[in-house]
Short mmCIF file of C-alpha atoms and ligand atoms in Angstrom, two decimals:
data_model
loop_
_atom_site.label_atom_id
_atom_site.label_comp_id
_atom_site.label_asym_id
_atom_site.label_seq_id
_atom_site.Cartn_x
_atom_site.Cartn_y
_atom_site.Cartn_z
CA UNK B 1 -2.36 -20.20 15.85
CA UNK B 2 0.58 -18.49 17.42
CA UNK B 3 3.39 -16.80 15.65
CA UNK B 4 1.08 -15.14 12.54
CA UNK B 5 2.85 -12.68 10.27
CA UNK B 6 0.28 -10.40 8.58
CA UNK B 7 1.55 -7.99 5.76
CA UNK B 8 -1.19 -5.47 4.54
CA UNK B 9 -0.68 -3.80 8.02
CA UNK B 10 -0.88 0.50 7.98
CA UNK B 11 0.19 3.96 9.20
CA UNK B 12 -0.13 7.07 8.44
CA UNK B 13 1.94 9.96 8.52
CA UNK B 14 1.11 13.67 8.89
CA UNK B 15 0.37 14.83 5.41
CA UNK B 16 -0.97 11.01 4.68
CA UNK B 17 -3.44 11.01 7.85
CA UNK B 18 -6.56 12.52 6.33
CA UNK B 19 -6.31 10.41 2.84
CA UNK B 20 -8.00 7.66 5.46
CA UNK B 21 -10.89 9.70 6.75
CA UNK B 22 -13.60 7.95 4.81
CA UNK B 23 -15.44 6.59 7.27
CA UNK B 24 -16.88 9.47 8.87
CA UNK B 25 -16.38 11.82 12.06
CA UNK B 26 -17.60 9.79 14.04
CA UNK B 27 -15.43 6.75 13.71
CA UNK B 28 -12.27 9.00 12.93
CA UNK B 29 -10.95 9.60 16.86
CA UNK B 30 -10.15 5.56 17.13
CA UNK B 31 -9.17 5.32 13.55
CA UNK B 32 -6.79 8.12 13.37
CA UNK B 33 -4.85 6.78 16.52
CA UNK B 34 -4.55 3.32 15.28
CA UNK B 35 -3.52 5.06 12.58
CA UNK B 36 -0.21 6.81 13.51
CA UNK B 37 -0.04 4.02 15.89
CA UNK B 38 2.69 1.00 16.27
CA UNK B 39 4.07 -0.18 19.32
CA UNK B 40 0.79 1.10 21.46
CA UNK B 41 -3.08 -0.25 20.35
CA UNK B 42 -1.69 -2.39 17.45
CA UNK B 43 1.27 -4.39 19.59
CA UNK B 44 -1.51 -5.21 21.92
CA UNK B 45 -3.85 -6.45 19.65
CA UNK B 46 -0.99 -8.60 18.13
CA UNK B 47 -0.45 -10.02 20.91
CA UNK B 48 -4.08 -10.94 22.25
CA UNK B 49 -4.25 -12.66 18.71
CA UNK B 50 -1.09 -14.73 18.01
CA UNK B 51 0.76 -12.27 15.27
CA UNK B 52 4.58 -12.69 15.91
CA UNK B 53 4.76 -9.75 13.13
CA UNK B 54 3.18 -7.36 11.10
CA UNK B 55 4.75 -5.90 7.73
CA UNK B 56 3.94 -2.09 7.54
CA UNK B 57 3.01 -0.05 5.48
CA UNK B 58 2.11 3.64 4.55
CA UNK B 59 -1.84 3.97 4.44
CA UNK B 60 -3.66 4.55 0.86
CA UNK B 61 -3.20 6.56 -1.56
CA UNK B 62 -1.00 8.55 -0.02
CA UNK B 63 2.07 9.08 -1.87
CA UNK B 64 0.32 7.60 -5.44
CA UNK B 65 -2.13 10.80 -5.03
CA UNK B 66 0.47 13.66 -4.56
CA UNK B 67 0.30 15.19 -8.60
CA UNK B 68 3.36 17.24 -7.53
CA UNK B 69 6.82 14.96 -7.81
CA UNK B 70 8.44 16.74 -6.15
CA UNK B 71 6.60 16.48 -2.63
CA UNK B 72 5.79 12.94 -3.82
CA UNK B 73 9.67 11.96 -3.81
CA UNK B 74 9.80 14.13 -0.03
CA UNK B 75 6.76 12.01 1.80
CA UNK B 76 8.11 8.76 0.26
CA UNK B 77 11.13 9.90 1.72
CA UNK B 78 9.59 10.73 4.76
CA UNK B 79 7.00 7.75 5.33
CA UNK B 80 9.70 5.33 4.46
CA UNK B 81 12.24 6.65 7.68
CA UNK B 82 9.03 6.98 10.07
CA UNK B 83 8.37 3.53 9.32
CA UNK B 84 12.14 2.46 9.56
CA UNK B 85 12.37 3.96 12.73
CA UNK B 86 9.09 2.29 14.37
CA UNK B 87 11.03 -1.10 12.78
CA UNK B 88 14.09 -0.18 14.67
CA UNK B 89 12.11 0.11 17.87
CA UNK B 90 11.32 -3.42 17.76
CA UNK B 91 12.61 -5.78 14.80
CA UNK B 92 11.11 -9.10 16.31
CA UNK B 93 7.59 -7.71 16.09
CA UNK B 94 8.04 -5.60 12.74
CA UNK B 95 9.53 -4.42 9.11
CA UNK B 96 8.70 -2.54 6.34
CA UNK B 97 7.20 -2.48 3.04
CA UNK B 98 8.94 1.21 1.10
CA UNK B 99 6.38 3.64 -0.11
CA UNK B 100 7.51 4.57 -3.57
CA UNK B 101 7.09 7.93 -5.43
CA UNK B 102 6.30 6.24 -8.83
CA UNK B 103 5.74 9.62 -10.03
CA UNK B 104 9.26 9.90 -11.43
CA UNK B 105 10.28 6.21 -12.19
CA UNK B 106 13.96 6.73 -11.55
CA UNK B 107 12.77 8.53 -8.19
CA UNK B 108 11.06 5.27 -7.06
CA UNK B 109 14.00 2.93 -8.03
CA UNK B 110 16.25 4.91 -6.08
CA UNK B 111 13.97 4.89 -3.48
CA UNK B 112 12.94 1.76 -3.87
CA UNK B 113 17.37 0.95 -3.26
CA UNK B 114 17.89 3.13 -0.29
CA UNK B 115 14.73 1.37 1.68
CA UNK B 116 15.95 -2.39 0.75
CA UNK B 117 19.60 -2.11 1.12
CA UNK B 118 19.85 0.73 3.63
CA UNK B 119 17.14 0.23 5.64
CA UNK B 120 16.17 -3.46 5.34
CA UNK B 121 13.13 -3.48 4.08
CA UNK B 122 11.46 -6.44 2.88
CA UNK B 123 9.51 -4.86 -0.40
CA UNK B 124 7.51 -2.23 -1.91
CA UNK B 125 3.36 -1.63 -1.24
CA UNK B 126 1.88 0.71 -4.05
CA UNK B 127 -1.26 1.90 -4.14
CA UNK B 128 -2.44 1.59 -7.36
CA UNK B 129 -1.77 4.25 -10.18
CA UNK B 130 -0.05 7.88 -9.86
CA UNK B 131 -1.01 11.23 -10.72
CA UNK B 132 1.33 12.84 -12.35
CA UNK B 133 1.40 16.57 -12.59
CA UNK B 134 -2.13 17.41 -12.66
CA UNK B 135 -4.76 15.60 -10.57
CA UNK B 136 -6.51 13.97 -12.89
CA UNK B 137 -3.70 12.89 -14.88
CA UNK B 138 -3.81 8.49 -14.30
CA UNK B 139 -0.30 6.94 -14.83
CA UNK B 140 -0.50 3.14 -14.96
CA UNK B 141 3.03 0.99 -14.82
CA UNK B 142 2.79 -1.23 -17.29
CA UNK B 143 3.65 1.36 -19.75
CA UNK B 144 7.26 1.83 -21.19
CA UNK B 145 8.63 4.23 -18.94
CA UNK B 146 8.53 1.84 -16.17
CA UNK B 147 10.14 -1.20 -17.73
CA UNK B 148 13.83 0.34 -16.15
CA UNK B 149 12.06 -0.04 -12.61
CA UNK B 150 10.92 -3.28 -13.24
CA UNK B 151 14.20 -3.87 -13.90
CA UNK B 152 15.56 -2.52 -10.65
CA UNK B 153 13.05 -4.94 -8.75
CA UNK B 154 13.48 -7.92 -9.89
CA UNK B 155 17.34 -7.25 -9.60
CA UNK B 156 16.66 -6.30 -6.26
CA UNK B 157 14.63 -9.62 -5.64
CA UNK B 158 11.66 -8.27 -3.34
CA UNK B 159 8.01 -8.46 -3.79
CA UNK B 160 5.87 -6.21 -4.96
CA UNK B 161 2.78 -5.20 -2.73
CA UNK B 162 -0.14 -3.74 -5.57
CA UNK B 163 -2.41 -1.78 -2.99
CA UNK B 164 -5.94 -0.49 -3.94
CA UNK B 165 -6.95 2.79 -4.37
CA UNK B 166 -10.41 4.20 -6.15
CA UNK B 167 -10.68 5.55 -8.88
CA UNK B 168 -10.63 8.98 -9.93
CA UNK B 169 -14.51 10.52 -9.64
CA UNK B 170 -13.80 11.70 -13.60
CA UNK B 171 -13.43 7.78 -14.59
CA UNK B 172 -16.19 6.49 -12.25
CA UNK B 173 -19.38 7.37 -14.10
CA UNK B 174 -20.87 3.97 -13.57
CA UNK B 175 -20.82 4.40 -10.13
CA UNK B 176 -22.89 7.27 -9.95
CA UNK B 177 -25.59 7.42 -7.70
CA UNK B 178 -24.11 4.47 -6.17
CA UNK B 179 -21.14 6.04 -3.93
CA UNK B 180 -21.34 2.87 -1.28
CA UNK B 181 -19.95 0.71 -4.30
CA UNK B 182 -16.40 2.92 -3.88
CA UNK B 183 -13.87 1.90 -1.57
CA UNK B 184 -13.65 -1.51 0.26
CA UNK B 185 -16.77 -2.61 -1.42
CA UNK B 186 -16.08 -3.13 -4.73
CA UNK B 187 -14.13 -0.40 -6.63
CA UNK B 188 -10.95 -0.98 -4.96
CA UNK B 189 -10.93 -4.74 -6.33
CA UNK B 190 -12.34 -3.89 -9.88
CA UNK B 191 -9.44 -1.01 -10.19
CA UNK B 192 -6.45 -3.18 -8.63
CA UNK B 193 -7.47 -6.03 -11.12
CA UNK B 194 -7.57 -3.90 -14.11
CA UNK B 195 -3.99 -2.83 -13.40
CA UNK B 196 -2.82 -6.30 -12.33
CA UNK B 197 -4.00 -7.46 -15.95
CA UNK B 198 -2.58 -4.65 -17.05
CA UNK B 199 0.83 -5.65 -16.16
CA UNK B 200 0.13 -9.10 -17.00
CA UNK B 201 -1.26 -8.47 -20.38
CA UNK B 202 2.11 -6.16 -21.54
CA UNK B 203 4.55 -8.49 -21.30
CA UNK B 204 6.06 -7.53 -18.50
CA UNK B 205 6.56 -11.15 -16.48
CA UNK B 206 7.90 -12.48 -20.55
CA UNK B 207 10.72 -9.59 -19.95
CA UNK B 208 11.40 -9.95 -16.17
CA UNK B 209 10.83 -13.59 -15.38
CA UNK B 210 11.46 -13.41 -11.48
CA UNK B 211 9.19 -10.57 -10.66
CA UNK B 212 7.08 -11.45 -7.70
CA UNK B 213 3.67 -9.51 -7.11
CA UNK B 214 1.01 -9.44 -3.63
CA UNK B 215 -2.14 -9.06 -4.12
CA UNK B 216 -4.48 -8.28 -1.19
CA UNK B 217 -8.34 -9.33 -0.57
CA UNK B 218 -7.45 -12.77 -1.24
CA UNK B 219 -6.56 -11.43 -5.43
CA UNK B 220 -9.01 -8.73 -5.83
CA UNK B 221 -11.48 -11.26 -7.59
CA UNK B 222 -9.45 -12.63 -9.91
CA UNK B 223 -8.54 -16.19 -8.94
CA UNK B 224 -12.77 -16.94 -9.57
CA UNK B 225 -12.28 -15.19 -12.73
CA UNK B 226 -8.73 -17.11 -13.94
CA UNK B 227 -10.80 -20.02 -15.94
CA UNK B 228 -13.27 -17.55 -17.77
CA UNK B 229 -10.64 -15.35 -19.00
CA UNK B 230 -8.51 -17.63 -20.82
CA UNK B 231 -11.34 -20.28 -22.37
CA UNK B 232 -12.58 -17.09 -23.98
CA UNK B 233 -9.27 -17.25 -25.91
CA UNK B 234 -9.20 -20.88 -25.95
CA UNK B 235 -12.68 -21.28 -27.84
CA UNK B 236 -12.76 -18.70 -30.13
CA UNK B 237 -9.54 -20.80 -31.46
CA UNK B 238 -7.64 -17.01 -32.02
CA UNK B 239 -4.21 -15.76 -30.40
CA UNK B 240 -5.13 -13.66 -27.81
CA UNK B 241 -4.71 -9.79 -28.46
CA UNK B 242 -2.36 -9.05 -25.98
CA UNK B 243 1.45 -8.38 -25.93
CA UNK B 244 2.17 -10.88 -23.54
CA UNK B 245 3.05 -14.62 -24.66
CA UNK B 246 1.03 -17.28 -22.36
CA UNK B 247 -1.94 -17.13 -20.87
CA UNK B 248 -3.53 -14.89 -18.28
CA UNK B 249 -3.44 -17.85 -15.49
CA UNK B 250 -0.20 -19.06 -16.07
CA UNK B 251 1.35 -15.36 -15.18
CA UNK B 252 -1.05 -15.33 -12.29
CA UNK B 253 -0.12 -18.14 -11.23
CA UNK B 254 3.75 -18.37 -11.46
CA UNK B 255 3.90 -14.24 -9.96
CA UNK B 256 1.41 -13.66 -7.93
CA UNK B 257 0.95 -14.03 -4.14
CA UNK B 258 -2.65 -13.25 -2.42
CA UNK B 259 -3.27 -12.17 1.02
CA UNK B 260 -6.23 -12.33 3.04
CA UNK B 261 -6.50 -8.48 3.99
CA UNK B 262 -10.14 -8.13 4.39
CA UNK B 263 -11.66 -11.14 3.14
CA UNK B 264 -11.98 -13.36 6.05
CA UNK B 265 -14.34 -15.86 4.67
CA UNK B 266 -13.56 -19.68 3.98
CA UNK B 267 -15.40 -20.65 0.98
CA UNK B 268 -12.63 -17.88 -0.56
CA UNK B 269 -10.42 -18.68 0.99
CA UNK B 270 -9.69 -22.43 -0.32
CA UNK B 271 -11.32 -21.16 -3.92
CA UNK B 272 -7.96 -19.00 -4.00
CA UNK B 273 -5.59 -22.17 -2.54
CA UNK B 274 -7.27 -24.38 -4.89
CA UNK B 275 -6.88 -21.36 -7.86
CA UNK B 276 -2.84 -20.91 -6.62
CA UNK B 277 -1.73 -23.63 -4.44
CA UNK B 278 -1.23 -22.70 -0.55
CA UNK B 279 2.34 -21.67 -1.57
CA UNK B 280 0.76 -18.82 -2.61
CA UNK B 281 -1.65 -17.34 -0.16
CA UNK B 282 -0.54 -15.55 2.99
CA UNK B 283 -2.66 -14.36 6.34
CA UNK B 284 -3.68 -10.64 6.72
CA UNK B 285 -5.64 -8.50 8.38
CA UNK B 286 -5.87 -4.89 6.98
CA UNK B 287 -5.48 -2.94 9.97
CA UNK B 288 -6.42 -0.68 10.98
CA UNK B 289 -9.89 -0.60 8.23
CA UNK B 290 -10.41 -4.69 9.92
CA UNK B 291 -9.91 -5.85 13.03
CA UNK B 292 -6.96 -8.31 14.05
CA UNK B 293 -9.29 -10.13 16.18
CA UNK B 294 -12.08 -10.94 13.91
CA UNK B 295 -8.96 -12.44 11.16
CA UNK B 296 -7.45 -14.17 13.71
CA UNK B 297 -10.17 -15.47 15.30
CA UNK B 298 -11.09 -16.68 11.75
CA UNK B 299 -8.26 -17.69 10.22
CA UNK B 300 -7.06 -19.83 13.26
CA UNK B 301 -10.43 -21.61 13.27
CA UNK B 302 -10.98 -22.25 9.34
CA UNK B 303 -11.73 -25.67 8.00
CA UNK B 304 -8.25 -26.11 6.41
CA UNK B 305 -5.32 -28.85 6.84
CA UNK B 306 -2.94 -27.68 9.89
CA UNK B 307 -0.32 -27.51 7.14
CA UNK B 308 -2.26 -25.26 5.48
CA UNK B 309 -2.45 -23.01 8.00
CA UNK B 310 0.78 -22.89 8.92
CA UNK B 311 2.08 -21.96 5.50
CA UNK B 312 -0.39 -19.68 5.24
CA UNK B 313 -0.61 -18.47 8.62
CA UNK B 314 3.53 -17.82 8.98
CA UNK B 315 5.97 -19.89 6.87
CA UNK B 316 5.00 -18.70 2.80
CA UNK B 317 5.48 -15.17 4.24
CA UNK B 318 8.67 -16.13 5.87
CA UNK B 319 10.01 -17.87 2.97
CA UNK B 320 8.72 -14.67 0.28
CA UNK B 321 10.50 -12.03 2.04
CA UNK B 322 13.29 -13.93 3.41
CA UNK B 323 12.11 -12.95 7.80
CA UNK B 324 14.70 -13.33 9.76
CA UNK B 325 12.42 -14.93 12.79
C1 LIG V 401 -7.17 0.32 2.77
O1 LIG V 401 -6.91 -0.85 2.91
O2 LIG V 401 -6.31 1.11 2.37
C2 LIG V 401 -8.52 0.86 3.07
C3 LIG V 401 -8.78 2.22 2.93
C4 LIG V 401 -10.03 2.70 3.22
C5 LIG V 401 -11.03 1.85 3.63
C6 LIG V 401 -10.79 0.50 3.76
C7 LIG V 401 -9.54 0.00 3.48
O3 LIG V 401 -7.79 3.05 2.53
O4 LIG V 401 -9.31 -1.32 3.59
ZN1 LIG V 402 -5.09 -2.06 2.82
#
């Protein structure tokens, strides 16, 4: 399929580089240069495999990590006109999710203002909680302090992209021993869909009806999970014992938006368009941690309707963060 748009798309920046050198020395020479990378390795690979545009974004966790608020608010800063100027070098081809210092909630609303209206971009990626002062401090934003950015968000009318990160070593005692479950594996699903319920679970979609959030990894497990959660409720005939007023599904599926970053298998695939409708799932690759040819290759071969694929492949994007293509 020609004319893909694919939206969990990275780069790094100086002080973000090394927050993506997981993988080992001896991967790190390619992965670093796709890393600062955009109109070189990546346009090329675009191009071999049919994506009109990618959405970019700062890499992970970056700005979410930095305890200090101050340099937080300075490398959003920062990221956010790198990436604006790569955009500017070619708008057919790319825009911009804003990398938000959520350290200081007013910080990131401002921020979050100056990217969308100043510098046209199309929506916010997070990656998953802050610190906040200290490093082990864990600042999730479904609590109070955030409702005012919320606010701003849905006001502003842009999706927001909820982007993995692990979780701290001092929270992850049931992964000791077992260090290859961290990461892409499994811990970066199991954390994003704690917060996502999170923010379901306090009310916030009852207060701010329009918010729209992406998930990645085809929803970080939790379409599979949707049915289980609320029949629990259901047949133990109680209210459930959250703030929020419907059930977990119906926010999931009236707010949410799933890519496929990462999960480039079929049988998931349609489990998630059956879960949310095909309104509601969008193509992506997750470069550069996958490859744009194995998604494409893929995705453009899948067993789904040609519809399907189209909305999926191009036109749900278009339509969510209002492309100009
Ligand atoms: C990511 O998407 O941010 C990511 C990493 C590290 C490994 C794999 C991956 O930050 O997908
Ligand atoms: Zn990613």
């Amino acid at each position: 399929m020609q004319g893909k748009i694919a939206l969990e798309e990275h780069v790094a920046i100086e002080p973000t580089l090394s927050d993506s050198q997981v993988f080992g020395a001896h991967v790190w020479k390619d992965l670093e240069h796709r890393l600062v990378d955009v109109q070189d390795t990546r346009l090329r690979e675009m191009d071999k495999h049919g994506v009109e545009m990618m959405i970019l974004s700062l890499n992970a966790p970056a700005v979410q990590a930095i305890h200090d608020v101050k340099t937080a608010i300075a490398v959003a800063r920062q990221a956010n006109d790198v990436l604006a100027d790569e955009v500017r070098k070619r708008p057919a081809r790319f825009t911009a999710f804003a990398a938000l210092p959520m350290q200081d909630p007013d910080a990131a609303t401002a921020e979050l203002t100056r990217c969308v209206k100043d510098l046209g971009m199309v929506g916010a990626l997070v990656n998953g909680f802050s610190n906040i002062g200290t490093p082990d401090n864990v600042t999730y934003y479904d609590l109070p302090q955030y409702r005012p950015f919320w606010r701003a968000v849905e006001a502003l009318d842009v999706p927001f992209y909820l982007h993995p990160r692990n979780p701290l070593p001092n929270w992850t005692k049931q992964y000791e021993g077992h260090n290859w479950l961290l990461g892409p594996n499994w811990a970066f699903s199991a954390e994003t869909a704690v917060h996502a319920f999170r923010l379901i679970g306090s009310g916030l979609f009852d207060e701010f009806p329009k918010l729209k959030i992406v998930l990645g990894h085809l929803g970080e497990g939790i379409p599979v999970q949707l049915w289980r959660i609320d029949n629990r409720n259901a047949w133990m005939k109680a209210p459930h014992k959250y703030a929020a007023k419907k059930g977990v599904a119906d926010y999931f599926r009236a707010h949410f938006h799933v890519t496929t970053s990462g999960n480039f298998h079929t049988p998931s695939l349609v489990n998630a368009m059956t879960e949310m409708g095909p309104d509601r799932v969008m193509f992506s690759v997750d470069w550069p941690f996958e490859d744009v040819g194995q998604a494409a290759q893929w995705f453009d071969t899948a067993e789904i309707g040609q519809a399907d694929r189209d909305k999926i492949g191009r036109d749900n994007a278009i339509k969510l963060f209002k492309l100009k293509l």
